XYZ file of C-alpha atoms in Angstrom:
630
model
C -3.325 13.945 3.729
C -0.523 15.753 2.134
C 2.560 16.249 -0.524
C 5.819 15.984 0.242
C 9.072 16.762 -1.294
C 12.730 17.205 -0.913
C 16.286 17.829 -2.252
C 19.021 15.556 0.267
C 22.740 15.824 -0.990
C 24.430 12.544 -1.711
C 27.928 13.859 -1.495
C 28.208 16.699 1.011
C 26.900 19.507 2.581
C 26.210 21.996 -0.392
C 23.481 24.920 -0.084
C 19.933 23.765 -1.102
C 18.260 26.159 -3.578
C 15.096 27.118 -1.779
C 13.595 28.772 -4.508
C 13.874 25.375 -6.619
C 12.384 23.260 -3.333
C 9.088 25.894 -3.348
C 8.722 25.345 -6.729
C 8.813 21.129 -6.274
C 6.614 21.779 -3.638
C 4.256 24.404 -4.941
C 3.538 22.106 -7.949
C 1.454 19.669 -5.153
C -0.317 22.233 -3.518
C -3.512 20.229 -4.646
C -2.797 18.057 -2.194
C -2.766 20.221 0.756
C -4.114 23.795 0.395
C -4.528 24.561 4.161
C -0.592 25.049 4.653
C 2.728 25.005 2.829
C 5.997 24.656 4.678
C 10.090 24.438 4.244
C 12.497 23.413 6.053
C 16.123 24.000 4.916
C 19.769 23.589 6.358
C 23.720 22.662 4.541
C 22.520 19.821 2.047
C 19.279 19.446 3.024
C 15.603 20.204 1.736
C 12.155 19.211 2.993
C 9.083 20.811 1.702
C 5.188 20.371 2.803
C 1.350 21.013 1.448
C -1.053 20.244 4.000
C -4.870 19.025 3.692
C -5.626 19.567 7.690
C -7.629 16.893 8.525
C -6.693 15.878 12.439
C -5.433 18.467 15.068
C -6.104 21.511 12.794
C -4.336 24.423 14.996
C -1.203 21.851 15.391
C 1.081 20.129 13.511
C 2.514 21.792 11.034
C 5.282 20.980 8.712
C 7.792 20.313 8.241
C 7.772 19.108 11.580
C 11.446 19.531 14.324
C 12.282 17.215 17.070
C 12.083 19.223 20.375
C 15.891 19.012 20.152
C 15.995 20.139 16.650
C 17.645 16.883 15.480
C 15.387 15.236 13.649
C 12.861 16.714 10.774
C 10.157 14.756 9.153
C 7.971 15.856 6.429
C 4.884 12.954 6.454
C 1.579 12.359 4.052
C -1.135 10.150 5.385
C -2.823 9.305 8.475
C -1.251 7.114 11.580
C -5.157 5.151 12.959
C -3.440 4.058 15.976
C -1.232 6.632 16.651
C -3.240 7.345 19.952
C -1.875 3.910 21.463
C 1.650 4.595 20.412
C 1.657 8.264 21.960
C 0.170 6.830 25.760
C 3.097 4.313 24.680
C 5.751 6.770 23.808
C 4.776 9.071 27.211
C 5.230 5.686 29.023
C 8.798 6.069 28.038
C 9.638 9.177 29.038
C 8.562 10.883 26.004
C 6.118 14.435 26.318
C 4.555 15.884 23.245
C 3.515 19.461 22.289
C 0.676 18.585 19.931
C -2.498 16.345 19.314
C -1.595 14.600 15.892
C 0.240 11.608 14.449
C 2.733 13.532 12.805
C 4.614 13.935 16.214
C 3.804 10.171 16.912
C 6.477 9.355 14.167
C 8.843 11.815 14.719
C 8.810 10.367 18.575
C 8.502 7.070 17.428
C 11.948 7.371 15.222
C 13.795 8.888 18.385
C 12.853 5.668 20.346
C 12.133 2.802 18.097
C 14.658 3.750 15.225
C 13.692 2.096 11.755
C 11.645 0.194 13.760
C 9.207 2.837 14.204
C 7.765 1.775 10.769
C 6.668 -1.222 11.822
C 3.855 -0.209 14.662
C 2.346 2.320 12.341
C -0.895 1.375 10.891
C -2.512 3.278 8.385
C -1.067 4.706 5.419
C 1.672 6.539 4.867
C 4.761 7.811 3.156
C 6.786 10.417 4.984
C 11.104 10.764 5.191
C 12.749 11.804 7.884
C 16.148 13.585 8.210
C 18.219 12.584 11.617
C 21.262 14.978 11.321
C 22.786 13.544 14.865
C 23.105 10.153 12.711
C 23.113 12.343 9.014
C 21.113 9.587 8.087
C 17.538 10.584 5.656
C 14.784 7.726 6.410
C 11.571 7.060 4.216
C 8.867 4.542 4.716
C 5.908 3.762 2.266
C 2.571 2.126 3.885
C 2.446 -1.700 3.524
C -0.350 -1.880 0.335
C 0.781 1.435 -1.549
C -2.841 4.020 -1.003
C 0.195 6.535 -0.297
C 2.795 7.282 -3.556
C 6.489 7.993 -3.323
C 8.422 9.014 -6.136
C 13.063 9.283 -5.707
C 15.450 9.583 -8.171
C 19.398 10.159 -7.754
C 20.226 12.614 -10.156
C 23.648 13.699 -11.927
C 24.890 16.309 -9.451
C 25.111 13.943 -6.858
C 21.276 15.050 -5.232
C 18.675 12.927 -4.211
C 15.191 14.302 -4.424
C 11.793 12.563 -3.807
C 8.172 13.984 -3.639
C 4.475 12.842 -3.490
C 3.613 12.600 -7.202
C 6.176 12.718 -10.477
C 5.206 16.012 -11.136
C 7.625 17.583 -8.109
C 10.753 15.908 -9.352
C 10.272 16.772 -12.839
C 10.561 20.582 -11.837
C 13.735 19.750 -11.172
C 15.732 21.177 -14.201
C 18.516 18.255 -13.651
C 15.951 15.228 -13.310
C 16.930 13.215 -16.649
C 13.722 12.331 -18.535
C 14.703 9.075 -20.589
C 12.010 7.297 -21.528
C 12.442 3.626 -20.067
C 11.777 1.021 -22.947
C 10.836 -2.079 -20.176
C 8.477 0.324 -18.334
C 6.628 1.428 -21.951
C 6.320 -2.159 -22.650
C 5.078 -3.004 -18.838
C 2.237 -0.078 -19.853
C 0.937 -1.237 -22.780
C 0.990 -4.399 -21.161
C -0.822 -4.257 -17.853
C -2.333 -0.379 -18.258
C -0.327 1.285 -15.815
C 3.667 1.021 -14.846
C 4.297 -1.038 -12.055
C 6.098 -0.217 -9.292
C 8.979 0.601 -8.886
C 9.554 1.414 -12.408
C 8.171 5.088 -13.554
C 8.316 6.042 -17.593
C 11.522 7.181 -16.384
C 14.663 5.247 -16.355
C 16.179 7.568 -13.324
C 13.098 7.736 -11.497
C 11.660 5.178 -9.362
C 8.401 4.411 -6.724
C 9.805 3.640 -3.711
C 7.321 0.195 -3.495
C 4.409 -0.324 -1.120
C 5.893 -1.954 2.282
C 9.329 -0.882 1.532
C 12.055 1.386 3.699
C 14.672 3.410 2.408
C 17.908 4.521 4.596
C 20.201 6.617 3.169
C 23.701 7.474 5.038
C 25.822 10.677 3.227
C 28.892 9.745 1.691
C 28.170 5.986 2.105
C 27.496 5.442 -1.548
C 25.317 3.061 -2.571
C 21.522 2.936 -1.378
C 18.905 -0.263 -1.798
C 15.203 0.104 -0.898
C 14.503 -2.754 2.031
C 11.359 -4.763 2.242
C 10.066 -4.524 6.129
C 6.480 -6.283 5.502
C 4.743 -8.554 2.842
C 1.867 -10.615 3.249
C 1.243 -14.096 3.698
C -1.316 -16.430 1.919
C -0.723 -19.801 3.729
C -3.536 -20.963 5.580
C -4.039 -20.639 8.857
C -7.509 -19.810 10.479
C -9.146 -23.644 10.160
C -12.227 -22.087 12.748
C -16.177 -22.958 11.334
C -17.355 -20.745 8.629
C -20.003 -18.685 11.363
C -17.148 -17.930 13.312
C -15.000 -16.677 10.505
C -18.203 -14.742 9.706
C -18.618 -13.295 12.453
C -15.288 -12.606 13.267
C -14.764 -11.078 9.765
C -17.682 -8.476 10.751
C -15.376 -7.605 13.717
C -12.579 -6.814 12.275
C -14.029 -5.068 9.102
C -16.226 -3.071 11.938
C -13.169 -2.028 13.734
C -10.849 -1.134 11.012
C -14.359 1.370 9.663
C -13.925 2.676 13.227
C -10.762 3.690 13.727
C -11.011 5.223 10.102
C -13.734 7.473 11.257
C -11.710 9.817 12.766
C -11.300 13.291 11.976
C -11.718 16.957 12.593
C -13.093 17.741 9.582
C -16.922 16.329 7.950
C -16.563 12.781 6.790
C -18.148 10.540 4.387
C -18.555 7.526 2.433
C -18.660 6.870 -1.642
C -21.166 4.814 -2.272
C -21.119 2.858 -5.443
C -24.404 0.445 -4.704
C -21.200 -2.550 -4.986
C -20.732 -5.112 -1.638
C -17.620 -3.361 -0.640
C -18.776 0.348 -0.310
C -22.190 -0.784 0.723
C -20.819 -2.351 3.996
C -18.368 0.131 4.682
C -21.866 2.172 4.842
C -23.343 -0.499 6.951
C -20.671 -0.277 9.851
C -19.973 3.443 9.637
C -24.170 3.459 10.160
C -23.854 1.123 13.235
C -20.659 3.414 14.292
C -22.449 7.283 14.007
C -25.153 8.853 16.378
C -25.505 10.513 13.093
C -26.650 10.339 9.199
C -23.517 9.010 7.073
C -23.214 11.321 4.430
C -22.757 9.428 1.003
C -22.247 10.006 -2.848
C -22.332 8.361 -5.760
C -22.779 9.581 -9.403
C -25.040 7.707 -11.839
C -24.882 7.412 -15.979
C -27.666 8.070 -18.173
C -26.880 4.388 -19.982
C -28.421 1.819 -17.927
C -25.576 -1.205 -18.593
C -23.432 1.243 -16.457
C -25.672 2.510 -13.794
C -25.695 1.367 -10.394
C -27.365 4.448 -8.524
C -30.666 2.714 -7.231
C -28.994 -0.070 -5.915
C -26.990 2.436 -4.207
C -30.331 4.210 -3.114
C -31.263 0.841 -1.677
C -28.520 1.157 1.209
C -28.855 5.048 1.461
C -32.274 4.106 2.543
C -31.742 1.374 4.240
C -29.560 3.477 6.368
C -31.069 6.883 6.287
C -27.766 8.471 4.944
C -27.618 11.768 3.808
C -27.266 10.823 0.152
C -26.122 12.897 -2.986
C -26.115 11.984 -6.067
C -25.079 13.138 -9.638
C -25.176 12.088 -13.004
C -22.272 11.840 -15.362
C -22.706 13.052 -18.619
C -22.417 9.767 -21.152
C -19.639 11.879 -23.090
C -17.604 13.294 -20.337
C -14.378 12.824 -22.280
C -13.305 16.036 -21.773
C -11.326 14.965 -18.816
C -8.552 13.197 -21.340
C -5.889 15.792 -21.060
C -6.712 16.623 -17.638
C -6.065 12.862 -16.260
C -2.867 13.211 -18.494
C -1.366 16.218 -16.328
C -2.812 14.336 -12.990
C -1.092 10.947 -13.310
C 2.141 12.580 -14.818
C 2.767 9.184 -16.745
C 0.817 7.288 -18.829
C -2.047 5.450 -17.487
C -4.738 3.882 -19.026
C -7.366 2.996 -16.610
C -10.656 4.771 -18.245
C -12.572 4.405 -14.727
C -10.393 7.039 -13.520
C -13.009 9.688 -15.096
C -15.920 8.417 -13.603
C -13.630 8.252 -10.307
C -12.637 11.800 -10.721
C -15.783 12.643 -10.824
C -17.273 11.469 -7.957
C -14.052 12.963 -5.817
C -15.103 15.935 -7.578
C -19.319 15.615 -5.809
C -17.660 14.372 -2.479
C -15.896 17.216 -1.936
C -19.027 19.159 -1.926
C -19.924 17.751 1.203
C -17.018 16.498 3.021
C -12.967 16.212 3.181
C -12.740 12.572 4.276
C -14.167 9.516 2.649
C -14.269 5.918 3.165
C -14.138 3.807 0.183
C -14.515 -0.172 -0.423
C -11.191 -0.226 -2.491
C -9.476 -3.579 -1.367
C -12.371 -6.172 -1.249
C -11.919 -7.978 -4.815
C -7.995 -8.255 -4.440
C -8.200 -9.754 -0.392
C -11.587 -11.669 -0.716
C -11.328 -12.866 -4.829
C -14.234 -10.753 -5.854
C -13.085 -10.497 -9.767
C -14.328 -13.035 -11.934
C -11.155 -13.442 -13.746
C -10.116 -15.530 -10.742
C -12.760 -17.956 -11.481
C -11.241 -18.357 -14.977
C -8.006 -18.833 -13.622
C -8.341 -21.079 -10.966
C -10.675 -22.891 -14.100
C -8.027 -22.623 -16.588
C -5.268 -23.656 -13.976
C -7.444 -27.130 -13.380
C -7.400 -27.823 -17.331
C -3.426 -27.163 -17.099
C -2.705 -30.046 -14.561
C -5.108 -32.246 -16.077
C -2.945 -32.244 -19.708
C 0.866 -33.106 -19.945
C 2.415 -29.802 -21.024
C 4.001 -31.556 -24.163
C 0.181 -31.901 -25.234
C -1.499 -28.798 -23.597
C 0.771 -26.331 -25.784
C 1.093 -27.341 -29.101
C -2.956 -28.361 -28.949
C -4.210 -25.564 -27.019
C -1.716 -23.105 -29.213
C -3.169 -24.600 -32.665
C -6.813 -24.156 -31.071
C -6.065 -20.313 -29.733
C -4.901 -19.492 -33.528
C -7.043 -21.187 -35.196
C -9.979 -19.951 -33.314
C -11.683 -16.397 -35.189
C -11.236 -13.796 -32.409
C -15.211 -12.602 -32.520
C -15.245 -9.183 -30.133
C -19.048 -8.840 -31.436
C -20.340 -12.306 -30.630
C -21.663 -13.192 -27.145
C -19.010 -13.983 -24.741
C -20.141 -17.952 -24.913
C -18.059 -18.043 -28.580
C -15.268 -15.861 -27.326
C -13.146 -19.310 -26.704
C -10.210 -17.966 -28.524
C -8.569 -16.107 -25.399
C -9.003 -18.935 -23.140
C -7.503 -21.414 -25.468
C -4.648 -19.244 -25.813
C -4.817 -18.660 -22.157
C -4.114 -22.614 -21.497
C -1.736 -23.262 -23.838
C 1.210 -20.679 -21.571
C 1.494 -21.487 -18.174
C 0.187 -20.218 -14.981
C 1.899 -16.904 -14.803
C 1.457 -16.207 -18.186
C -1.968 -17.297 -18.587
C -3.018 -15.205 -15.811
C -1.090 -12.062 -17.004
C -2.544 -12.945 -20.693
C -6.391 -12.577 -19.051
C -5.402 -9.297 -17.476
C -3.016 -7.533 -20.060
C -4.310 -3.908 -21.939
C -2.807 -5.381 -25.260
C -1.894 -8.889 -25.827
C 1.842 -9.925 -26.566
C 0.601 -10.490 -30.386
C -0.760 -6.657 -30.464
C 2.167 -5.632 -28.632
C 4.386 -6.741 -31.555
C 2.755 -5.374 -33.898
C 2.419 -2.340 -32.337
C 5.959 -1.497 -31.447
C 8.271 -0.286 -34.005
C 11.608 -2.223 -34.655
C 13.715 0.429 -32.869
C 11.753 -0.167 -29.781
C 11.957 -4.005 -29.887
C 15.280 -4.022 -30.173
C 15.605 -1.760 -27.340
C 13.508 -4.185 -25.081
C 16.074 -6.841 -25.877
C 13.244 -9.665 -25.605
C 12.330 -8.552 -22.393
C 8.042 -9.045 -21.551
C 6.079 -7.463 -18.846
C 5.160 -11.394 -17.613
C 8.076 -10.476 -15.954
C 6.740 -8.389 -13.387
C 4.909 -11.542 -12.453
C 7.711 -13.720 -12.100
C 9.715 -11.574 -10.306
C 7.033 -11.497 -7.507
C 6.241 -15.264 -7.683
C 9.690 -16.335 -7.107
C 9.586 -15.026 -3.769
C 6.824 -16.513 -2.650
C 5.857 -20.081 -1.990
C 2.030 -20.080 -2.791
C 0.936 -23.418 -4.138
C -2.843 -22.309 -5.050
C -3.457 -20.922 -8.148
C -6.257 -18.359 -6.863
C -4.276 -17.455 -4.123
C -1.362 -16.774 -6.494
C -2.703 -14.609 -8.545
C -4.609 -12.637 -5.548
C -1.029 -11.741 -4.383
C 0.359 -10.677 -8.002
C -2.771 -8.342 -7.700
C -2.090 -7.112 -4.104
C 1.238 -6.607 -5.768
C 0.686 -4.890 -8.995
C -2.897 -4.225 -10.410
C -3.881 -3.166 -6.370
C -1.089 -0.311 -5.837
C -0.500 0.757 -9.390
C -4.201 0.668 -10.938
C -6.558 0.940 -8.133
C -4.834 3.207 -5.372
C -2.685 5.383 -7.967
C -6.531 6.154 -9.538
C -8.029 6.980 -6.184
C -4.796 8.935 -4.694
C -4.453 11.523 -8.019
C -8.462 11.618 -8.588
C -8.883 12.563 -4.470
C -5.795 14.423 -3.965
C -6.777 16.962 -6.982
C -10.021 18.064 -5.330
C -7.865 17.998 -1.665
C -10.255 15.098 -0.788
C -9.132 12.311 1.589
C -9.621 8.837 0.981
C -9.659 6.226 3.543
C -9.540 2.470 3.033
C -10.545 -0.212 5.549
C -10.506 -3.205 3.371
C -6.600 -2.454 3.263
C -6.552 -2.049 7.004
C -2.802 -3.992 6.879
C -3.950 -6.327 9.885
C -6.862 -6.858 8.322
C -5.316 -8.412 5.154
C -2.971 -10.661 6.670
C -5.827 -12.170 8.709
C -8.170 -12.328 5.192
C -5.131 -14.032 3.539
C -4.906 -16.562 6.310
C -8.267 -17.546 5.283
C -9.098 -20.790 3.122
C -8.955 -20.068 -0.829
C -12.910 -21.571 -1.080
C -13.844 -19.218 1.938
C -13.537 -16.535 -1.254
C -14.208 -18.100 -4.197
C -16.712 -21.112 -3.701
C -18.005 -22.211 -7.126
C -19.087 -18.741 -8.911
C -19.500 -16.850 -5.675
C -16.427 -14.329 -5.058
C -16.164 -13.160 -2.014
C -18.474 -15.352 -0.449
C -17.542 -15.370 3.392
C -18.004 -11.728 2.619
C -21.222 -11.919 1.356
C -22.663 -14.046 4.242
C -21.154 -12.125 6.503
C -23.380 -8.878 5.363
C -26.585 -10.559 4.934
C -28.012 -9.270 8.088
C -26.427 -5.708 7.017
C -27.680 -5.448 3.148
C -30.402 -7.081 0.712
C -29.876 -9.515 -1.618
C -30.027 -7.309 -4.645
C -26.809 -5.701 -3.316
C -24.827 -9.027 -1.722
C -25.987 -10.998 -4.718
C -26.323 -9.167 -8.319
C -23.346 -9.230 -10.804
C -20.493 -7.234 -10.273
C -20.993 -4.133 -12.689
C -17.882 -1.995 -12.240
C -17.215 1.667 -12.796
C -17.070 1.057 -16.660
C -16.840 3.953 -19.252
C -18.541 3.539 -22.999
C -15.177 3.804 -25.046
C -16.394 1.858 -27.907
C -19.012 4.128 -28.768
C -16.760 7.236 -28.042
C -13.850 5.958 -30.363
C -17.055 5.521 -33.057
C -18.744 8.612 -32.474
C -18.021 11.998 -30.763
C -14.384 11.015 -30.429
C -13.919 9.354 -33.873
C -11.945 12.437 -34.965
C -9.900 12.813 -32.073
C -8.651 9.404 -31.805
C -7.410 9.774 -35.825
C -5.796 12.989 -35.007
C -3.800 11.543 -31.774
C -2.903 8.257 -32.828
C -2.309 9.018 -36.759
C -0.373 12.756 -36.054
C 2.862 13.810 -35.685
C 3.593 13.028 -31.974
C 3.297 9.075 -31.990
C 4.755 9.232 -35.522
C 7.871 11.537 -33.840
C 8.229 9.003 -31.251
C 9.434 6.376 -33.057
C 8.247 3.836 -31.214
C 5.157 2.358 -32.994
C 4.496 1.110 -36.133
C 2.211 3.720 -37.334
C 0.626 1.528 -40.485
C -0.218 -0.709 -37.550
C -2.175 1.938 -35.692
C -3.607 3.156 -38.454
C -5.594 -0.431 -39.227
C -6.217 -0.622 -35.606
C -7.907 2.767 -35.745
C -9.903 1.638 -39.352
C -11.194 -1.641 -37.732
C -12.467 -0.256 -34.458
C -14.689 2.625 -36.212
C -15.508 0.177 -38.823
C -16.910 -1.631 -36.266
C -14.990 -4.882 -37.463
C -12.766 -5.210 -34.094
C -13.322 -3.824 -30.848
C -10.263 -2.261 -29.972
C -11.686 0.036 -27.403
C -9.029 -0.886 -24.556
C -5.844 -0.483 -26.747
C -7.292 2.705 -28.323
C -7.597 4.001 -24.860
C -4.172 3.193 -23.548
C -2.869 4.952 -26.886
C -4.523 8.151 -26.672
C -3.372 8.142 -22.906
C 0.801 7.975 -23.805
C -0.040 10.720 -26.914
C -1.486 12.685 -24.431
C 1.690 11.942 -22.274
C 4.307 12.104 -25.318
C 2.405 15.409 -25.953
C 2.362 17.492 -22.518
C 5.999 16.464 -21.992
C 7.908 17.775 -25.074
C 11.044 19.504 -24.579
């Protein structure tokens, strides 16, 4: 696990500053503090931070061909790169070192672009073939690995790990981009491949990028996607059991390291049998961590002592102050744009105990978004029946005059919170489902954005990040629909971004099986009810583990890593929040309506409206708008 970064010239062969690369590379050094490498030459710069984690005395970067053609500068782990090397010496090929990182740079001389496709693990890495003076980079199939580009004015192209690299770059143009502001406030995050930036992009999760000098023009190519049509039809006990095979084998061949490993352990199904196999898999006591909170609605640490028991792990745990909100302009510098997931301190936090005890983990990220573990897809898949069941020139106008006419009641028990799902029926598919998972609703969106700013977005909605990934896709089932927008979106730019920058700034490693690639085409091959039967999510999951973990674990509701924002906003942070969101900087920006904010801000510590999750994503772009001022 590593940063990368690097300066390529578009155009033609002129000198690479080297100081300028250290610097872009220096900025990461988080994210591998064992070793720190450059590699320069006529219009080309590759720079490397390493977190040694497999073959510690070899395999440095960045790394040469044995002819000195080819140069690749790599982040991630390669699980199978064992098979390819005993593949690769079949050919011909010899190799100097024990790691993956010469798998790929072997696997590019013989395979090509191909080579991208037999890796599996995850990954973003670019390689520089000066025989062909073409620069190559790949990012892993689901996104855990992040990989920022941008073509700037003077005719360079630079890339690196995290945004932070390429804005060290004194010629990186930082205009804001009005669409990707909008797709924040909307979903919580910016989907990929937009950044905040309009010249910067993500290269996107199972995407390839060949660039040729002097050629011109350059378009990111998709080499893998995944597939939810149906096609295992085999009894439920032998999707069970087969399901416990391949979740067993993709723990295993994540267990592999030269450094002390681990698991987080959350007291959740997913992390709990990731636990469960690595047990079965170890002649010795899994270590494990979680981190507990003194409020009980958000505690899950004995159920999480239930498997460390069960399993004899060797267990830590720590507790998590109730106000740790001190992390706000901390999580601001980490995720270098805005981002608005509050778990993210909690999650920082237990990196933060992990490291204390090991540099790999394994972590249950993955399970809700392949196996329909969120209860919002129970809504949808709900809400979805209602819409076929009513014409559309009924369902609208009627569920419309029912969503406004219904009082939105935050404090009443979620039984009389109708409102949202009547409003939810009346749009269709795509935008009900994005209207159940949006930050701020297109209503609070309007009134939050100043005029300037919606006349910059031209009418344009973040729904649209929806449709553009439904269009390609032929998925008739509603739940299966909306797993892939997930898989899509919510999965790489909520969930993995989180765990990458919380891991990566304690020089922790994170490894997911859930997302083991081969894994997730054979769980989307699966039959929709095999996830979601009735209220169950997950539920060939579930059955699966019940000779691995009790009931209490399989069976409990889902809790989540949840953080007590409402009674921040009211209490210890009531003063901060009117400072941030009423001051200069968001009134500067021009881009909200700042009488708007300021009844927002009234209501919420009245205790009239709970607007605990649009506070939050606020006080996340101040803190953004703030750190980056010219």
């Amino acid at each position: 696990m590593c940063g990368i970064v690097g300066i390529f010239d578009l155009k033609e062969k002129r000198d690479i500053n080297k100081d300028l690369l250290s610097r872009m590379n220096e900025i990461q050094f988080h994210r591998g503090p064992n070793e720190g490498g450059l590699h320069t030459e006529p219009g080309l710069g590759f720079g490397h931070r390493r977190l040694s984690i497999i073959d510690l005395s070899s395999g440095q970067q960045p790394m040469h061909s044995q002819d000195g053609n080819v140069v690749l500068t790599y982040n991630g782990e390669v699980y199978n790169f064992p098979e390819l090397r005993l593949e690769l010496e079949a050919l011909g090929y010899r190799f100097t070192t024990h790691c993956d990182t010469e798998v790929i740079l072997i696997g590019w001389q013989a395979w090509g672009e191909a080579c991208v496709d037999r890796l599996r693990g995850m990954f973003a890495f670019a390689i520089w073939d000066r025989a062909k003076e073409v620069l190559f980079l790949a990012r892993d199939r689901l996104g855990e690995k992040p990989l920022y580009y941008a073509e700037l004015p003077n005719g360079q192209f630079i890339f690196g790990s995290e945004l932070k690299a390429l804005k060290v770059h004194p010629d990186l143009p930082r205009e804001l981009d009005p669409s990707a502001i909008e797709d924040y406030f909307g979903f919580g995050y910016i989907p990929d491949p937009k950044t905040i930036y309009k010249n910067v992009h993500k290269l996107e999760p199972g995407y390839k990028l060949k660039i040729k000098r002097g050629q011109g023009q350059f378009k990111p190519e998709q080499y893998w996607n995944v597939n939810f049509s149906v096609q295992n039809v085999k009894s439920e006990a032998e999707i069970g059991e087969e399901l416990i095979e391949r979740f067993r084998e993709a723990v295993k061949i994540r267990m592999m390291a030269d450094v002390p490993l681990g698991a987080f352990l959350s007291g959740g199904v997913d992390s709990s049998g990731v636990v469960a196999m690595m047990a079965g898999l170890s002649d010795q006591p899994v270590n494990t961590c979680s981190i507990s909170f003194g409020d009980p609605a958000f505690n899950e640490s004995k159920y999480a002592q239930m498997v460390a028991d069960r399993y004899h792990t060797a267990h830590r745990v720590e507790q998590v102050d109730s106000d740790d909100f001190h992390l706000i302009d901390k999580l601001a510098d980490l995720y270098d744009e805005p981002y608005a997931d509050s778990s993210a301190l909690p999650t920082y936090r237990v990196c933060e105990l992990a490291k204390k005890q090991v540099t790999v983990v394994l972590s249950g990220d993955g399970g809700d978004e392949n196996l329909a573990g969120y209860r919002r897809y129970r809504w949808h898949t709900y809400e979805d029946r209602m819409r076929s069941l009513v014409p559309t020139a009924i369902r609208k106008p009627l569920f419309g005059f029912l969503g406004a006419a219904y009082p939105k009641a935050d404090w009443a028990p979620k039984m009389f919170r109708a409102k949202t799902t009547f409003e939810s029926i009346a749009r269709d598919s795509l935008e009900g489902y994005f209207h159940s998972v949006s930050v701020n609703s297109n209503g609070l969106r309007s009134a939050l954005f100043s005029p300037k700013l919606k006349q910059e977005l031209q009418g344009y909605q973040a729904v649209e990040v929806f449709r553009r990934y439904a269009k390609d896709v032929n998925i008739e089932d509603a739940q299966s629909m909306v797993q892939y927008l997930d898989i899509k979106t919510y999965l790489p730019g909520d969930i993995l971004t989180k765990v990458d920058r919380a891991s990566m700034a304690h020089a922790l490693e994170v490894r997911v099986p859930l997302l083991d690639h081969k894994l997730v085409e054979w769980m989307a091959s699966l039959q929709p009810d095999l996830k979601l039967r009735e209220k169950e999510g997950k539920f060939i999951f579930k059955k699966s583990l019940e000779p691995y973990l009790p009931e209490d674990i399989l069976y409990r509701p889902k809790m989540g890593f949840a953080v007590p924002l409402d009674n921040w906003f009211k209490g210890p942070l009531k003063d901060k929040v009117r400072q941030a969101l009423l001051g200069d900087t968001m009134a500067q920006s021009g881009l909200f309506d700042q009488q708007f904010i300021t009844k927002m801000v009234n209501q919420h510590q009245s205790g009239l409206r709970d607007y605990s999750a649009s506070i939050w994503s606020l006080l996340m772009f101040e803190a953004f708008l703030r750190n980056n001022q010219a």
